[in-house]
Amino acid sequence: MNKPLNKMAVQATINGEDTAFLCSPGQVLAEVLRDELDLIGTKIGCNTGDCGACSVLVNDRLVCSCLVLAAEVEGQTVETIEGIARGGKLHPVQQKLLEHGGLQCGICTPGVVIAAKALLEHNPDPTEEQARYWLAGNLCRCTGYDKIIRAVLDAAKTMRGEAA
Amino acid sequence: MNAYQEFKVIGSRPVRPDGLDKVTGRARYGADLNMQGQIYGHVVRSPHAHAVIQSIDCSKALAMEGVLAVMTGDDLVKPGNEMLGGGEGAMALKDVVPMVMSQGKVLFHSQAVAAVAATSPELAAEAARAVEVVYEVLPAVTDVHKALADDAPILHDDRFPDGYPEEPTNLATHISLTVGDPDAAFEKADVVIEHTYSVPMCHQGYIEPHACVARVDPAGRVELWCCTQGHFTVRHYTSAVTGIDQGKIKVTASEIGGGFGGKTTVYLEPLAVVLAQKAGRPVKMVMDRGDVFRATGPAPGAETRVKLGAMRDGTLVAADVECLMDSGAYNGNPAGIPAFMATACYKLTDARSTGRSVYTNKPKIHAYRAPSIPQVTLGFELAITELAAELGMDPIDFRLMNAVEEGDANMMGAPYKRIGLRECLEVARNHPHYQSAVAEGAGRGVAMGYWINAGMQSSATINVSSDGHVAVLTGSPDIGGSRASMALMASEVLGIPFEHIHPQVAATDSVGHTDVTGGSRTTLATGQAVIQAAEQCVAEMCRRAASEWGVEAGVVTWSQGAAHHGENTLTFEQLARRAGGMGGPLTFSSSLTSTSTAPGFGVHICDAEVDKETGRTTITRYTAIQDAGKAIHPDYVEGQMQGGAVQGIGWALNEEYLYNADGVLENPGFLDYRIPVASDLPYIDTVIVEIPNPLHPFGVKGVGEVPIVPPMPAIAEAVYQSTGVRFRDLPLNPPKIVAGLASG
Ligand code: FES
Ligand code: FES
């Protein structure tokens, strides 16, 4: 006889689309995004909330998706890296990271993009220090953060409509 | 003289070809591929740091529904004394196999002892807990001095270092070199100083944990996908560890989320292959972050005694360096590099240098960015600074008096060709940072660094499509922008737009053998293969144009992406379109062992301020200057300099492996093993000094490793200048600083 599956059905808006998935009660959002929905742009560097590689937006709030239960997003809006570039147009943070060479291996990049987007929505004109503190939860082992911070501040400028 | 003197695209900063996939989340890394029908592997790890395995019983695990395979070290080859090349230097098979899985004895906590594969990750984890292992626990030793004591537990009773009698010891290697007569030179020196310095064991800290997925078909052919710095090395090592022929193994390198030397070997890959073979299903394995810290090769901790002698006029006349390094449980060969390279920045005709490494109950150490040089350089460079102070000289002036230049030899004997160390020092001395006053309460340190830079084997293939676009295939995983460098070099030679070049990292069956992306060798050596393949393409196109025009090939010239003779012109695109009728497809390959390598040098300036109450050190200004040969894509040269400097900052101030008395790592996560975060740092200013490497057609030399070398001594000096207290043992974390300030 088959064992009961013990899965729950969850409905959420993910990157603008109504999405339904099955998950077990203990499963975290990062795992479901990656393994059930093939949204592999959300990375897992630690699974303990310490690296920020799994950053996503839930109802516009920046969270570590390795710390959120998948079942918690029932009825919520989730935005992952796959949903940031809309209609083929990169978000200014993505564009500026490319222009500044703000990534080396790129494993931290999706999380950085999500976190920086959230920053610029909260604060369109951050100081260098504010950007550094906001992004302190996104570990990057490759770049020393220099070009990431420059890219984010440059993106802020672009979004404010100022010439670079 | 470099073959190419003027450049059109080299040195520009185009957006990297793989960038779009990486900012949009499409790029697939190690854990991002799933194979149809895959199951999940899980490793059973030792709860003891030193033990004899008396028995392993997997029967309960295997009996669980959904568990499809189990394995132990008995399923891997029994290594003899075979040597494996291909990583960053040769390694013995008997030092690789136990890092994949132990066989009979456990020598560090969390060493793999068995593995299971099951239909879900949760089930695999549960099954791993059902594996019954009986251990006879032995005392563990994690400190190198204790490991050398007479009463130390011996890790290997069958290994004896060269030149030692065959009696049990934990000494792994002992290398000693002398040039000239250092004892006599110390006798005549006006000033002699001697101190001991130490650096802790630390981890590369790449953000992507190890991951792979393997499939074995009924004919025994293996397909392996993994994140690695070298998929040919993975193929070689997986073959050696499992006994499967290399010819039956195809390895595809995923995108790689950092490595810094740590992904130049195998851990999970052979296990996934064996489990997949047993289960008849693809097996995916992803390492847990804690296990990355506990069970993959960290960088060795080291203690370095440095004795220096100088004349009153500032001439350095003698050096004696002795470096004691932690090898971990197996031989990671860390001692040779400090022995050979400790003094590499200085004109020294009388010097002695010794490296020793010691077995301890910790994971076998592995390469980390300029392996073993940062550790010995903390001692050597800080001693140089202390000696300059003793002589009343400016630390840069003292270094300029004694720095090596063309024609000087180091301990390895061969004289340097054209190098840029003195130029870097001049730039540092005149830099606005060095010229500025040090802020009240802060301190400033300067240090330099050396790395030998590797050459090794590389291959490239160029395929021209009929529309004149070009695929550039190499075997070098792109860890930090190398696709962009390859495309720039191909574009430069072919004379076609950067955007028409499509660089790819090809699998082991699609391009010639290529050694790891490591040793700062990829832009140099793989770049050379790309340049050569592109030159073959140009030569063939000129030959085809010549035969079209009925002239000798030698009179046809190539410029701006076209063949020319008199009034005649045939463009790259025209030749590509007509390839079928002019001799067939245009495809060119080059494979080489690069002998064009040149050493790299850098100088860093650091300002730091220590909060005397909390002991926290803030880096307030940082400048990295480096001889980069020729910068192909300056963004990624600067990026290497900044990233390496920050890794050095982390090691100097905070990063450290902490073991308890039982040999259990106490900080196996990013919360307690704290790497630098954005708010810890200022911008890292960079100056690229371009002294072309005379041996490379474009003047390229490796840049990635040097930048981690100078930070530790530069920061240690800045902390001294800020506090007035001399710290010689790293890391300079707040508790250590507070204690040091209290004891004055
Ligand atoms: S994976 Fe979620 S914070 Fe690291
Ligand atoms: S680019 Fe590699 S971790 Fe940030």
Short mmCIF file of C-alpha atoms in Angstrom, two decimals, chain B residues 370-724:
data_model
loop_
_atom_site.label_atom_id
_atom_site.label_comp_id
_atom_site.label_asym_id
_atom_site.label_seq_id
_atom_site.Cartn_x
_atom_site.Cartn_y
_atom_site.Cartn_z
CA ALA B 370 48.65 31.64 -3.98
CA PRO B 371 48.84 28.50 -1.83
CA SER B 372 51.10 28.79 1.24
CA ILE B 373 52.61 32.12 0.28
CA PRO B 374 50.36 34.47 2.30
CA GLN B 375 51.25 32.55 5.46
CA VAL B 376 55.01 32.86 5.09
CA THR B 377 54.72 36.38 3.70
CA LEU B 378 52.98 37.61 6.85
CA GLY B 379 56.20 36.77 8.66
CA PHE B 380 58.70 37.85 6.05
CA GLU B 381 57.09 41.15 5.10
CA LEU B 382 56.25 42.14 8.66
CA ALA B 383 59.83 41.39 9.65
CA ILE B 384 61.03 43.56 6.76
CA THR B 385 58.85 46.40 8.05
CA GLU B 386 60.14 45.90 11.58
CA LEU B 387 63.70 45.92 10.28
CA ALA B 388 63.11 49.10 8.27
CA ALA B 389 61.85 50.77 11.45
CA GLU B 390 64.92 49.55 13.32
CA LEU B 391 67.08 51.16 10.61
CA GLY B 392 65.01 54.33 10.70
CA MET B 393 64.04 53.93 7.06
CA ASP B 394 60.76 54.42 5.24
CA PRO B 395 59.31 50.96 4.56
CA ILE B 396 58.95 51.62 0.82
CA ASP B 397 62.45 53.09 0.50
CA PHE B 398 63.88 50.09 2.30
CA ARG B 399 62.04 47.75 -0.04
CA LEU B 400 63.13 49.73 -3.11
CA MET B 401 66.75 49.36 -2.03
CA ASN B 402 66.40 45.59 -1.86
CA ALA B 403 63.67 44.59 -4.30
CA VAL B 404 64.46 42.16 -7.10
CA GLU B 405 64.62 43.26 -10.70
CA GLU B 406 65.54 41.73 -14.04
CA GLY B 407 68.58 39.49 -13.72
CA ASP B 408 68.26 38.82 -9.98
CA ALA B 409 67.69 35.23 -8.95
CA ASN B 410 65.51 33.88 -6.18
CA MET B 411 65.96 30.69 -4.15
CA MET B 412 64.85 28.64 -7.16
CA GLY B 413 67.92 29.79 -9.02
CA ALA B 414 66.64 31.05 -12.36
CA PRO B 415 67.14 34.79 -12.89
CA TYR B 416 64.04 36.93 -13.36
CA LYS B 417 63.25 38.27 -16.78
CA ARG B 418 61.58 41.68 -17.03
CA ILE B 419 59.42 42.16 -13.93
CA GLY B 420 57.61 45.13 -12.46
CA LEU B 421 58.16 44.99 -8.71
CA ARG B 422 60.23 48.17 -8.52
CA GLU B 423 57.70 49.99 -10.72
CA CYS B 424 54.94 48.93 -8.31
CA LEU B 425 56.94 50.27 -5.37
CA GLU B 426 57.53 53.56 -7.17
CA VAL B 427 53.81 53.84 -7.91
CA ALA B 428 53.07 53.12 -4.24
CA ARG B 429 55.52 55.74 -3.00
CA ASN B 430 54.05 58.40 -5.24
CA HIS B 431 50.42 57.37 -4.80
CA PRO B 432 48.12 59.99 -3.24
CA HIS B 433 47.27 57.39 -0.62
CA TYR B 434 50.87 57.06 0.53
CA GLN B 435 51.45 60.78 0.18
CA SER B 436 48.46 61.63 2.38
CA ALA B 437 48.75 62.10 6.11
CA VAL B 438 47.56 59.20 8.24
CA ALA B 439 44.37 60.13 10.06
CA GLU B 440 44.57 60.72 13.79
CA GLY B 441 44.32 57.40 15.62
CA ALA B 442 44.78 55.32 12.48
CA GLY B 443 47.86 53.49 11.28
CA ARG B 444 49.35 52.65 7.91
CA GLY B 445 51.03 49.51 6.68
CA VAL B 446 52.69 48.58 3.42
CA ALA B 447 53.64 45.15 2.14
CA MET B 448 54.46 43.43 -1.08
CA GLY B 449 53.73 40.01 -2.44
CA TYR B 450 54.89 37.49 -4.99
CA TRP B 451 53.37 34.56 -6.79
CA ILE B 452 55.16 32.28 -9.21
CA ASN B 453 52.15 31.85 -11.61
CA ALA B 454 51.53 28.56 -13.34
CA GLY B 455 51.69 27.60 -17.02
CA MET B 456 50.57 23.99 -17.55
CA GLN B 457 48.41 22.51 -20.32
CA SER B 458 45.63 24.20 -22.25
CA SER B 459 43.66 23.68 -25.43
CA ALA B 460 41.37 25.75 -27.59
CA THR B 461 39.31 25.11 -30.68
CA ILE B 462 37.91 27.75 -32.99
CA ASN B 463 34.92 26.88 -35.17
CA VAL B 464 33.87 29.41 -37.79
CA SER B 465 30.24 29.36 -38.81
CA SER B 466 29.11 30.31 -42.31
CA ASP B 467 27.93 33.77 -41.22
CA GLY B 468 31.37 34.65 -39.94
CA HIS B 469 30.66 34.17 -36.27
CA VAL B 470 33.11 32.16 -34.24
CA ALA B 471 32.75 29.68 -31.41
CA VAL B 472 35.81 29.56 -29.16
CA LEU B 473 35.88 26.34 -27.17
CA THR B 474 38.26 25.95 -24.27
CA GLY B 475 38.56 23.54 -21.39
CA SER B 476 38.92 26.23 -18.74
CA PRO B 477 35.93 26.73 -16.41
CA ASP B 478 35.12 30.45 -16.27
CA ILE B 479 35.45 31.38 -12.64
CA GLY B 480 35.75 35.12 -12.99
CA GLY B 481 35.39 36.41 -16.51
CA SER B 482 37.75 34.26 -18.59
CA ARG B 483 35.23 33.89 -21.42
CA ALA B 484 35.50 37.65 -21.87
CA SER B 485 39.31 37.45 -22.00
CA MET B 486 39.23 34.60 -24.52
CA ALA B 487 36.79 36.50 -26.73
CA LEU B 488 38.92 39.64 -26.56
CA MET B 489 42.06 37.76 -27.55
CA ALA B 490 40.31 35.98 -30.43
CA SER B 491 38.78 39.26 -31.55
CA GLU B 492 42.19 40.95 -31.49
CA VAL B 493 43.83 38.33 -33.70
CA LEU B 494 40.93 37.73 -36.07
CA GLY B 495 39.99 41.38 -36.37
CA ILE B 496 36.26 40.69 -36.07
CA PRO B 497 33.92 42.25 -33.49
CA PHE B 498 33.92 40.97 -29.91
CA GLU B 499 30.18 40.34 -30.26
CA HIS B 500 30.80 37.86 -33.08
CA ILE B 501 32.88 35.65 -30.80
CA HIS B 502 31.07 33.08 -28.69
CA PRO B 503 33.32 31.58 -26.07
CA GLN B 504 32.28 28.32 -24.46
CA VAL B 505 33.60 25.99 -21.82
CA ALA B 506 33.53 22.63 -23.60
CA ALA B 507 33.14 19.22 -21.97
CA THR B 508 36.01 16.74 -21.74
CA ASP B 509 34.99 15.01 -24.98
CA SER B 510 34.82 18.22 -27.01
CA VAL B 511 38.14 19.99 -26.57
CA GLY B 512 41.73 18.99 -25.87
CA HIS B 513 43.03 18.36 -22.39
CA THR B 514 43.14 21.43 -20.22
CA ASP B 515 44.47 21.69 -16.70
CA VAL B 516 42.59 23.45 -13.93
CA THR B 517 41.56 27.07 -13.83
CA GLY B 518 44.06 27.86 -11.11
CA GLY B 519 47.56 29.08 -10.52
CA SER B 520 46.56 32.28 -12.33
CA ARG B 521 47.18 30.40 -15.56
CA THR B 522 43.98 30.61 -17.59
CA THR B 523 44.31 33.98 -19.32
CA LEU B 524 47.98 33.25 -19.92
CA ALA B 525 47.98 29.64 -21.08
CA THR B 526 44.45 29.04 -22.37
CA GLY B 527 44.69 32.51 -23.87
CA GLN B 528 47.83 31.43 -25.68
CA ALA B 529 45.99 28.43 -27.13
CA VAL B 530 43.20 30.75 -28.28
CA ILE B 531 45.72 33.13 -29.85
CA GLN B 532 47.44 30.27 -31.66
CA ALA B 533 44.19 28.78 -32.95
CA ALA B 534 43.11 32.24 -34.15
CA GLU B 535 46.48 32.73 -35.86
CA GLN B 536 45.99 29.41 -37.65
CA CYS B 537 42.59 30.63 -38.79
CA VAL B 538 44.08 33.85 -40.14
CA ALA B 539 46.86 31.92 -41.92
CA GLU B 540 44.37 29.58 -43.55
CA MET B 541 42.14 32.44 -44.63
CA CYS B 542 45.14 34.21 -46.16
CA ARG B 543 46.10 31.00 -47.95
CA ARG B 544 42.57 30.65 -49.35
CA ALA B 545 42.49 34.27 -50.45
CA ALA B 546 45.88 33.86 -52.12
CA SER B 547 44.76 30.85 -54.08
CA GLU B 548 41.59 32.71 -55.11
CA TRP B 549 43.72 35.59 -56.37
CA GLY B 550 46.40 33.34 -57.85
CA VAL B 551 49.19 34.82 -55.74
CA GLU B 552 51.65 33.47 -53.18
CA ALA B 553 50.15 33.16 -49.69
CA GLY B 554 53.10 35.10 -48.30
CA VAL B 555 52.10 38.32 -50.05
CA VAL B 556 48.58 38.38 -48.63
CA THR B 557 48.22 40.50 -45.50
CA TRP B 558 45.55 40.36 -42.81
CA SER B 559 44.16 43.45 -41.17
CA GLN B 560 40.82 44.71 -39.90
CA GLY B 561 39.28 41.28 -40.25
CA ALA B 562 40.10 40.82 -43.93
CA ALA B 563 42.72 39.44 -46.30
CA HIS B 564 44.32 42.01 -48.58
CA HIS B 565 46.52 42.02 -51.66
CA GLY B 566 46.73 45.11 -53.81
CA GLU B 567 43.17 46.05 -54.70
CA ASN B 568 41.83 42.69 -53.61
CA THR B 569 40.03 42.19 -50.34
CA LEU B 570 38.19 39.22 -48.88
CA THR B 571 36.59 39.73 -45.49
CA PHE B 572 36.39 37.23 -42.69
CA GLU B 573 32.68 36.91 -43.32
CA GLN B 574 33.11 36.37 -47.07
CA LEU B 575 35.72 33.71 -46.48
CA ALA B 576 33.45 32.08 -43.91
CA ARG B 577 30.48 32.04 -46.28
CA ARG B 578 32.50 30.51 -49.06
CA ALA B 579 34.38 28.04 -46.89
CA GLY B 580 32.66 25.01 -48.45
CA GLY B 581 33.92 25.84 -51.92
CA MET B 582 37.36 27.04 -50.82
CA GLY B 583 38.66 24.03 -48.95
CA GLY B 584 36.02 23.08 -46.42
CA PRO B 585 35.01 23.98 -42.88
CA LEU B 586 37.14 26.40 -40.94
CA THR B 587 38.10 24.79 -37.66
CA PHE B 588 41.37 25.19 -35.82
CA SER B 589 42.75 23.78 -32.63
CA SER B 590 45.78 24.46 -30.54
CA SER B 591 47.05 22.58 -27.54
CA LEU B 592 50.12 23.49 -25.57
CA THR B 593 52.07 23.28 -22.37
CA SER B 594 52.77 26.89 -21.62
CA THR B 595 56.34 27.83 -20.85
CA SER B 596 55.54 31.53 -21.06
CA THR B 597 54.67 32.08 -17.46
CA ALA B 598 56.10 35.01 -15.51
CA PRO B 599 55.87 35.75 -11.80
CA GLY B 600 53.52 38.39 -10.46
CA PHE B 601 54.24 41.09 -7.89
CA GLY B 602 52.05 43.49 -5.98
CA VAL B 603 52.29 46.23 -3.36
CA HIS B 604 49.43 47.08 -1.01
CA ILE B 605 48.91 50.12 1.21
CA CYS B 606 46.45 49.84 4.08
CA ASP B 607 45.15 52.38 6.58
CA ALA B 608 43.37 50.94 9.58
CA GLU B 609 41.93 52.29 12.74
CA VAL B 610 41.58 50.24 15.89
CA ASP B 611 38.86 51.00 18.38
CA LYS B 612 40.85 50.75 21.59
CA GLU B 613 37.79 49.87 23.66
CA THR B 614 36.16 47.19 21.54
CA GLY B 615 39.28 46.01 19.72
CA ARG B 616 37.53 46.26 16.39
CA THR B 617 39.72 47.16 13.43
CA THR B 618 38.27 49.20 10.58
CA ILE B 619 40.06 49.37 7.26
CA THR B 620 39.72 53.03 6.37
CA ARG B 621 41.61 53.14 3.08
CA TYR B 622 43.15 50.46 0.90
CA THR B 623 45.18 50.59 -2.29
CA ALA B 624 46.39 47.60 -4.30
CA ILE B 625 49.07 48.03 -6.96
CA GLN B 626 50.11 45.18 -9.20
CA ASP B 627 52.27 44.32 -12.15
CA ALA B 628 49.66 42.65 -14.35
CA GLY B 629 51.73 42.19 -17.49
CA LYS B 630 49.11 43.25 -20.00
CA ALA B 631 45.55 43.64 -18.71
CA ILE B 632 43.27 41.95 -21.23
CA HIS B 633 40.01 43.09 -19.60
CA PRO B 634 40.92 45.64 -16.90
CA ASP B 635 37.61 45.26 -15.00
CA TYR B 636 38.42 41.67 -14.23
CA VAL B 637 42.05 42.42 -13.39
CA GLU B 638 40.87 45.04 -10.90
CA GLY B 639 38.25 42.60 -9.69
CA GLN B 640 40.91 40.01 -8.95
CA MET B 641 42.98 42.59 -7.09
CA GLN B 642 40.00 43.75 -5.03
CA GLY B 643 38.67 40.28 -4.30
CA GLY B 644 42.08 38.92 -3.34
CA ALA B 645 42.79 41.91 -1.12
CA VAL B 646 39.49 41.43 0.69
CA GLN B 647 40.12 37.73 1.23
CA GLY B 648 43.44 38.77 2.76
CA ILE B 649 41.65 41.33 4.92
CA GLY B 650 39.27 38.64 6.17
CA TRP B 651 42.16 36.31 7.00
CA ALA B 652 44.03 39.10 8.76
CA LEU B 653 41.16 40.27 10.92
CA ASN B 654 38.76 37.46 11.52
CA GLU B 655 38.85 34.18 9.64
CA GLU B 656 40.08 31.21 11.59
CA TYR B 657 39.29 27.51 12.03
CA LEU B 658 38.46 26.84 15.66
CA TYR B 659 38.77 23.23 16.84
CA ASN B 660 37.80 21.88 20.23
CA ALA B 661 39.87 19.34 22.16
CA ASP B 662 38.14 16.45 20.39
CA GLY B 663 39.05 17.77 16.97
CA VAL B 664 35.55 19.04 16.14
CA LEU B 665 35.34 22.28 14.15
CA GLU B 666 33.39 24.76 16.24
CA ASN B 667 32.57 27.34 13.56
CA PRO B 668 31.44 25.44 10.46
CA GLY B 669 29.11 28.09 9.04
CA PHE B 670 29.12 31.63 7.71
CA LEU B 671 27.67 32.94 10.95
CA ASP B 672 30.69 31.95 13.05
CA TYR B 673 33.25 31.67 10.29
CA ARG B 674 32.72 35.25 9.30
CA ILE B 675 34.02 36.36 5.93
CA PRO B 676 34.10 40.09 5.12
CA VAL B 677 30.75 41.67 4.28
CA ALA B 678 30.14 44.87 2.32
CA SER B 679 29.81 47.06 5.42
CA ASP B 680 33.22 45.96 6.73
CA LEU B 681 35.07 47.53 3.85
CA PRO B 682 35.98 50.67 1.98
CA TYR B 683 36.43 50.80 -1.78
CA ILE B 684 39.60 48.99 -2.75
CA ASP B 685 41.59 51.31 -4.99
CA THR B 686 43.65 49.65 -7.67
CA VAL B 687 46.53 50.59 -9.91
CA ILE B 688 47.38 48.22 -12.73
CA VAL B 689 51.03 48.49 -13.69
CA GLU B 690 51.65 47.01 -17.11
CA ILE B 691 55.11 45.61 -17.62
CA PRO B 692 54.51 43.13 -20.45
CA ASN B 693 55.59 39.55 -19.87
CA PRO B 694 58.28 39.17 -22.54
CA LEU B 695 57.46 35.49 -23.04
CA HIS B 696 53.80 35.90 -23.97
CA PRO B 697 52.61 37.17 -27.36
CA PHE B 698 50.32 39.73 -25.70
CA GLY B 699 52.50 40.27 -22.60
CA VAL B 700 49.98 38.55 -20.31
CA LYS B 701 50.85 37.29 -16.88
CA GLY B 702 48.66 35.77 -14.20
CA VAL B 703 47.02 38.23 -11.82
CA GLY B 704 44.58 36.32 -9.63
CA GLU B 705 46.74 35.10 -6.81
CA VAL B 706 49.20 37.85 -5.90
CA PRO B 707 46.52 40.10 -4.33
CA ILE B 708 45.92 37.81 -1.35
CA VAL B 709 49.61 37.90 -0.41
CA PRO B 710 50.31 41.44 0.86
CA PRO B 711 47.18 42.18 2.97
CA MET B 712 48.06 40.31 6.15
CA PRO B 713 51.43 42.00 6.79
CA ALA B 714 50.12 45.38 5.60
CA ILE B 715 47.18 45.21 8.01
CA ALA B 716 49.26 43.88 10.90
CA GLU B 717 51.57 46.88 10.54
CA ALA B 718 48.65 49.32 10.29
CA VAL B 719 47.26 47.86 13.51
CA TYR B 720 50.65 48.31 15.17
CA GLN B 721 50.82 51.91 13.98
CA SER B 722 47.31 52.55 15.27
CA THR B 723 47.79 50.92 18.68
CA GLY B 724 51.51 50.97 19.41
#
